[in-house]
Amino acid sequence: MPLPRATEQRARPRVFRIEQLGLTADFLTLLASHADALPWDTWDVARRRRQRLERYRSVLDSHQRAALEQCHGDADDPSWTALLDSLPSLLREGLLRIGPHRRRSLRKYTLHRHGHQCWQLQPLADTRFEQPAVAGRTPVRVFAPMATALTYHPDMLRFLSGIAETIHLRCGATAVAMAVHQMLTVADGAQPAEPAPEGLHQDGADYIVSALVVRRRGVNGGVSRVQRGSIGPVLLERELQEGEGIFQPDAGSPLWHEVTPLRAAVPGQVGERLILGIDAHVLPATPA
């Protein structure tokens, strides 16, 4: 089932509920059951370590500064290990205490329309994900694959087909490539946990589901914002609840999006926000 037709044709973000796609809360329960098995995103650790070390650039010697420019902070990067070993002990220990705060996986699909609201889906093994390079985000990353049980589950296929049919109604697309992200952001300390550390941005896809909130427990923040351009007016500001998502055009549109950091609602306790996101690229129609 597609989302209901928009009442206006202008580029606008649309808040939806899973029921509009013919799904129930069982779909959320299914997704949540796999959350604890999601691998940690070590790229977040590398990014935060580099940010911390950049603040202490003035105390680094010329060799350490040159090494900082060459490495990304990954734990298995030999140049990072050598740089770490050369730092003062207090600074090194502070960097090593920085841990991950997001768990995530990825599955790519190609979808082809074969009739009225009928789509053929093909899951792919490729887990490389490319986005435009912006501040705080590398253009190419590799994620862990989404669990097979989720990849082929009928509710997952219904959800993706519904989004594909929504895109078809919008622009006539009959072939779509999708990258589907499952991401759990954990807030468990005094520092805010960032669901999207790149800030206000576009994903570089034709259409996106910036977030379908699957589970939201024990957190404050995580407000989704969509605005017109990088400095334009805010068109949508909403703290998505479980079962709610946002669908919108992305690349080539004036819409930019972001989500605010999360904090644990109760100090000393762990809060979390689990989402499903989609980047969809319209493909050329294949000959009949």
Short mmCIF file of C-alpha atoms in Angstrom, two decimals:
data_model
loop_
_atom_site.label_atom_id
_atom_site.label_comp_id
_atom_site.label_asym_id
_atom_site.label_seq_id
_atom_site.Cartn_x
_atom_site.Cartn_y
_atom_site.Cartn_z
CA MET A 1 0.00 0.00 0.00
CA PRO A 2 1.36 3.45 -0.90
CA LEU A 3 0.97 6.51 1.25
CA PRO A 4 -2.16 8.51 0.38
CA ARG A 5 -1.67 10.97 -2.46
CA ALA A 6 -0.39 14.35 -1.39
CA THR A 7 -2.90 17.18 -1.60
CA GLU A 8 -0.24 19.44 -3.12
CA GLN A 9 2.58 18.79 -5.58
CA ARG A 10 5.20 21.08 -4.04
CA ALA A 11 8.22 19.48 -2.36
CA ARG A 12 7.05 18.98 1.21
CA PRO A 13 7.99 16.52 3.94
CA ARG A 14 5.20 14.10 4.89
CA VAL A 15 4.70 12.58 8.30
CA PHE A 16 3.14 9.12 8.11
CA ARG A 17 2.20 6.19 10.29
CA ILE A 18 2.90 2.55 9.47
CA GLU A 19 -0.83 1.83 9.41
CA GLN A 20 -1.06 3.96 6.26
CA LEU A 21 1.21 1.42 4.57
CA GLY A 22 -0.95 -1.50 5.67
CA LEU A 23 1.32 -2.54 8.55
CA THR A 24 0.74 -2.98 12.26
CA ALA A 25 2.74 -2.63 15.46
CA ASP A 26 3.93 -6.21 14.88
CA PHE A 27 6.36 -4.76 12.33
CA LEU A 28 7.88 -2.52 15.01
CA THR A 29 8.13 -5.47 17.40
CA LEU A 30 9.92 -7.48 14.72
CA LEU A 31 12.47 -4.72 14.10
CA ALA A 32 13.02 -4.12 17.80
CA SER A 33 13.69 -7.81 18.42
CA HIS A 34 16.91 -7.49 16.38
CA ALA A 35 18.16 -4.25 17.96
CA ASP A 36 20.51 -5.72 20.55
CA ALA A 37 22.26 -7.82 17.90
CA LEU A 38 23.16 -4.79 15.77
CA PRO A 39 26.94 -4.22 15.59
CA TRP A 40 28.41 -1.05 17.06
CA ASP A 41 29.41 1.67 14.60
CA THR A 42 33.14 2.18 15.23
CA TRP A 43 33.26 5.13 12.84
CA ASP A 44 31.57 7.23 15.53
CA VAL A 45 34.45 6.45 17.89
CA ALA A 46 37.03 7.47 15.28
CA ARG A 47 35.19 10.72 14.56
CA ARG A 48 34.87 11.71 18.21
CA ARG A 49 38.49 10.83 18.95
CA ARG A 50 39.69 13.01 16.12
CA GLN A 51 37.46 15.86 17.28
CA ARG A 52 38.86 15.58 20.80
CA LEU A 53 42.44 15.48 19.57
CA GLU A 54 41.87 18.46 17.28
CA ARG A 55 41.10 20.52 20.37
CA TYR A 56 44.59 19.71 21.67
CA ARG A 57 46.37 20.36 18.38
CA SER A 58 48.38 23.20 19.96
CA VAL A 59 50.19 20.76 22.29
CA LEU A 60 51.12 18.33 19.51
CA ASP A 61 54.51 18.45 17.87
CA SER A 62 54.95 18.62 14.10
CA HIS A 63 55.22 14.82 13.71
CA GLN A 64 52.05 14.23 15.74
CA ARG A 65 50.13 16.85 13.73
CA ALA A 66 51.24 15.24 10.49
CA ALA A 67 50.15 11.82 11.78
CA LEU A 68 46.76 13.24 12.78
CA GLU A 69 46.22 14.43 9.22
CA GLN A 70 46.99 10.98 7.82
CA CYS A 71 44.86 8.75 10.04
CA HIS A 72 41.13 8.49 10.75
CA GLY A 73 41.26 7.27 14.36
CA ASP A 74 40.22 3.68 13.62
CA ALA A 75 41.35 1.26 16.31
CA ASP A 76 42.98 -1.05 13.75
CA ASP A 77 44.83 1.75 11.90
CA PRO A 78 48.60 1.33 12.60
CA SER A 79 49.23 5.05 12.14
CA TRP A 80 46.56 5.83 14.75
CA THR A 81 48.08 3.34 17.18
CA ALA A 82 51.51 4.93 16.74
CA LEU A 83 50.06 8.41 17.29
CA LEU A 84 48.19 7.25 20.37
CA ASP A 85 51.34 5.76 21.88
CA SER A 86 53.19 9.05 21.46
CA LEU A 87 50.62 11.15 23.35
CA PRO A 88 50.76 12.19 27.02
CA SER A 89 49.18 9.51 29.18
CA LEU A 90 46.21 11.62 30.38
CA LEU A 91 45.28 12.60 26.84
CA ARG A 92 45.69 9.04 25.58
CA GLU A 93 43.52 7.62 28.37
CA GLY A 94 40.82 10.20 27.67
CA LEU A 95 40.73 9.21 24.01
CA LEU A 96 40.54 5.51 24.85
CA ARG A 97 37.50 6.12 27.07
CA ILE A 98 35.49 7.34 24.09
CA GLY A 99 33.11 4.54 23.11
CA PRO A 100 30.44 3.97 20.44
CA HIS A 101 26.87 5.18 20.79
CA ARG A 102 25.19 3.85 17.61
CA ARG A 103 24.45 0.30 16.49
CA ARG A 104 23.53 -0.15 12.84
CA SER A 105 23.15 -2.39 9.82
CA LEU A 106 22.42 -1.95 6.12
CA ARG A 107 20.62 -3.84 3.36
CA LYS A 108 20.36 -2.76 -0.26
CA TYR A 109 17.54 -3.76 -2.59
CA THR A 110 16.52 -3.22 -6.19
CA LEU A 111 12.79 -2.98 -6.82
CA HIS A 112 10.97 -3.34 -10.16
CA ARG A 113 7.27 -2.65 -10.71
CA HIS A 114 5.40 -5.45 -12.53
CA GLY A 115 1.82 -4.31 -12.22
CA HIS A 116 -0.63 -2.33 -10.13
CA GLN A 117 0.95 -2.02 -6.65
CA CYS A 118 3.07 -5.08 -7.44
CA TRP A 119 6.86 -4.89 -6.94
CA GLN A 120 9.61 -7.48 -7.30
CA LEU A 121 12.35 -6.99 -4.69
CA GLN A 122 15.92 -8.26 -4.95
CA PRO A 123 18.12 -8.01 -1.81
CA LEU A 124 21.80 -7.35 -2.52
CA ALA A 125 24.94 -8.46 -0.69
CA ASP A 126 26.76 -5.14 -1.15
CA THR A 127 27.02 -3.19 2.13
CA ARG A 128 29.03 -0.22 0.84
CA PHE A 129 27.13 3.02 1.24
CA GLU A 130 27.96 6.23 -0.60
CA GLN A 131 26.80 9.73 0.24
CA PRO A 132 28.03 13.21 -0.65
CA ALA A 133 30.94 14.20 1.57
CA VAL A 134 29.93 16.88 4.07
CA ALA A 135 31.41 18.02 7.36
CA GLY A 136 31.61 15.07 9.74
CA ARG A 137 30.74 12.43 7.13
CA THR A 138 32.94 10.37 4.84
CA PRO A 139 31.58 9.71 1.32
CA VAL A 140 31.98 5.89 1.38
CA ARG A 141 31.41 3.60 4.35
CA VAL A 142 30.86 -0.12 4.86
CA PHE A 143 28.24 -1.38 7.32
CA ALA A 144 27.31 -4.75 8.73
CA PRO A 145 24.56 -6.52 6.74
CA MET A 146 21.01 -6.48 8.01
CA ALA A 147 19.90 -9.81 9.48
CA THR A 148 18.59 -12.28 6.92
CA ALA A 149 15.42 -12.80 8.96
CA LEU A 150 14.60 -9.11 8.53
CA THR A 151 15.82 -8.86 4.94
CA TYR A 152 13.26 -11.37 3.62
CA HIS A 153 10.48 -10.86 6.15
CA PRO A 154 7.10 -10.19 4.46
CA ASP A 155 6.47 -7.07 6.54
CA MET A 156 9.83 -5.59 5.51
CA LEU A 157 9.03 -6.30 1.86
CA ARG A 158 5.56 -4.76 2.25
CA PHE A 159 7.06 -1.65 3.84
CA LEU A 160 9.62 -1.16 1.07
CA SER A 161 7.06 -1.88 -1.64
CA GLY A 162 4.74 0.72 -0.14
CA ILE A 163 7.48 3.35 -0.23
CA ALA A 164 8.35 2.35 -3.81
CA GLU A 165 4.69 2.66 -4.85
CA THR A 166 4.55 6.08 -3.17
CA ILE A 167 7.54 7.14 -5.27
CA HIS A 168 5.85 5.72 -8.39
CA LEU A 169 2.76 7.84 -7.72
CA ARG A 170 5.02 10.86 -7.28
CA CYS A 171 7.19 10.58 -10.40
CA GLY A 172 6.16 7.46 -12.35
CA ALA A 173 9.25 5.44 -11.36
CA THR A 174 9.11 1.71 -12.17
CA ALA A 175 12.60 0.81 -10.92
CA VAL A 176 14.12 1.91 -7.63
CA ALA A 177 17.34 1.18 -5.72
CA MET A 178 17.03 1.38 -1.95
CA ALA A 179 19.52 1.41 0.90
CA VAL A 180 17.75 0.47 4.14
CA HIS A 181 19.38 1.41 7.43
CA GLN A 182 18.55 0.05 10.86
CA MET A 183 20.08 2.26 13.56
CA LEU A 184 19.92 2.24 17.35
CA THR A 185 21.23 5.36 19.12
CA VAL A 186 22.06 4.86 22.80
CA ALA A 187 22.19 7.74 25.32
CA ASP A 188 23.77 6.69 28.61
CA GLY A 189 25.92 9.52 29.90
CA ALA A 190 26.29 13.23 30.44
CA GLN A 191 27.28 13.82 26.81
CA PRO A 192 24.50 13.97 24.19
CA ALA A 193 24.27 11.08 21.72
CA GLU A 194 23.99 12.22 18.11
CA PRO A 195 21.70 10.20 15.81
CA ALA A 196 23.04 12.20 12.82
CA PRO A 197 26.36 13.88 13.66
CA GLU A 198 26.60 15.61 10.26
CA GLY A 199 23.87 18.08 11.27
CA LEU A 200 21.67 19.75 8.67
CA HIS A 201 22.21 17.91 5.37
CA GLN A 202 20.84 16.11 2.36
CA ASP A 203 21.48 12.39 1.83
CA GLY A 204 21.95 12.66 -1.93
CA ALA A 205 19.08 10.26 -2.77
CA ASP A 206 16.01 11.08 -4.87
CA TYR A 207 13.65 10.27 -2.00
CA ILE A 208 14.23 9.35 1.63
CA VAL A 209 12.52 8.10 4.72
CA SER A 210 14.76 10.06 7.07
CA ALA A 211 13.46 8.03 10.00
CA LEU A 212 10.71 5.60 10.88
CA VAL A 213 10.86 5.46 14.67
CA VAL A 214 10.65 1.86 15.82
CA ARG A 215 11.38 2.28 19.51
CA ARG A 216 11.86 5.33 21.72
CA ARG A 217 12.56 4.66 25.38
CA GLY A 218 14.03 6.80 28.16
CA VAL A 219 15.32 9.67 26.02
CA ASN A 220 14.74 13.37 25.53
CA GLY A 221 15.50 15.13 22.26
CA GLY A 222 15.68 13.50 18.85
CA VAL A 223 13.52 16.18 17.23
CA SER A 224 13.37 15.87 13.43
CA ARG A 225 13.55 19.11 11.48
CA VAL A 226 13.09 19.73 7.77
CA GLN A 227 13.75 23.15 6.32
CA ARG A 228 13.82 24.83 2.94
CA GLY A 229 17.48 25.05 1.96
CA SER A 230 20.41 25.23 4.32
CA ILE A 231 19.32 28.60 5.73
CA GLY A 232 15.62 28.73 4.88
CA PRO A 233 12.50 28.48 7.04
CA VAL A 234 11.67 25.34 9.04
CA LEU A 235 8.86 23.44 7.30
CA LEU A 236 8.51 20.60 9.80
CA GLU A 237 9.62 20.12 13.40
CA ARG A 238 8.45 16.98 15.12
CA GLU A 239 9.54 14.57 17.83
CA LEU A 240 8.60 11.36 16.04
CA GLN A 241 6.93 8.73 18.18
CA GLU A 242 6.93 4.97 17.70
CA GLY A 243 5.33 4.06 14.39
CA GLU A 244 5.79 7.54 12.86
CA GLY A 245 8.09 8.38 9.97
CA ILE A 246 8.94 11.18 7.54
CA PHE A 247 8.97 10.72 3.75
CA GLN A 248 10.35 13.46 1.50
CA PRO A 249 12.21 14.23 -1.73
CA ASP A 250 15.90 14.85 -1.15
CA ALA A 251 18.52 15.45 -3.86
CA GLY A 252 17.39 18.06 -6.35
CA SER A 253 14.77 19.36 -3.93
CA PRO A 254 15.05 22.35 -1.58
CA LEU A 255 14.55 20.13 1.49
CA TRP A 256 17.34 19.68 4.06
CA HIS A 257 16.93 17.68 7.26
CA GLU A 258 18.49 17.08 10.67
CA VAL A 259 17.71 15.49 14.03
CA THR A 260 18.68 16.92 17.41
CA PRO A 261 20.89 14.99 19.89
CA LEU A 262 19.47 12.59 22.45
CA ARG A 263 19.96 12.64 26.22
CA ALA A 264 18.97 10.05 28.77
CA ALA A 265 15.70 11.11 30.40
CA VAL A 266 16.90 9.82 33.77
CA PRO A 267 20.55 10.50 34.66
CA GLY A 268 22.47 7.27 35.13
CA GLN A 269 19.99 5.22 33.11
CA VAL A 270 20.23 4.17 29.47
CA GLY A 271 17.84 5.58 26.88
CA GLU A 272 17.56 4.56 23.25
CA ARG A 273 15.97 5.45 19.92
CA LEU A 274 15.71 2.81 17.19
CA ILE A 275 14.88 3.85 13.63
CA LEU A 276 14.64 2.51 10.11
CA GLY A 277 15.79 4.84 7.32
CA ILE A 278 15.64 4.59 3.52
CA ASP A 279 17.64 6.24 0.76
CA ALA A 280 15.86 5.62 -2.56
CA HIS A 281 17.29 6.28 -6.01
CA VAL A 282 15.06 6.22 -9.09
CA LEU A 283 16.54 3.94 -11.78
CA PRO A 284 15.99 4.09 -15.55
CA ALA A 285 13.02 2.00 -16.64
CA THR A 286 14.03 -1.41 -18.03
CA PRO A 287 12.71 -2.41 -21.47
CA ALA A 288 9.65 -4.66 -21.43
#
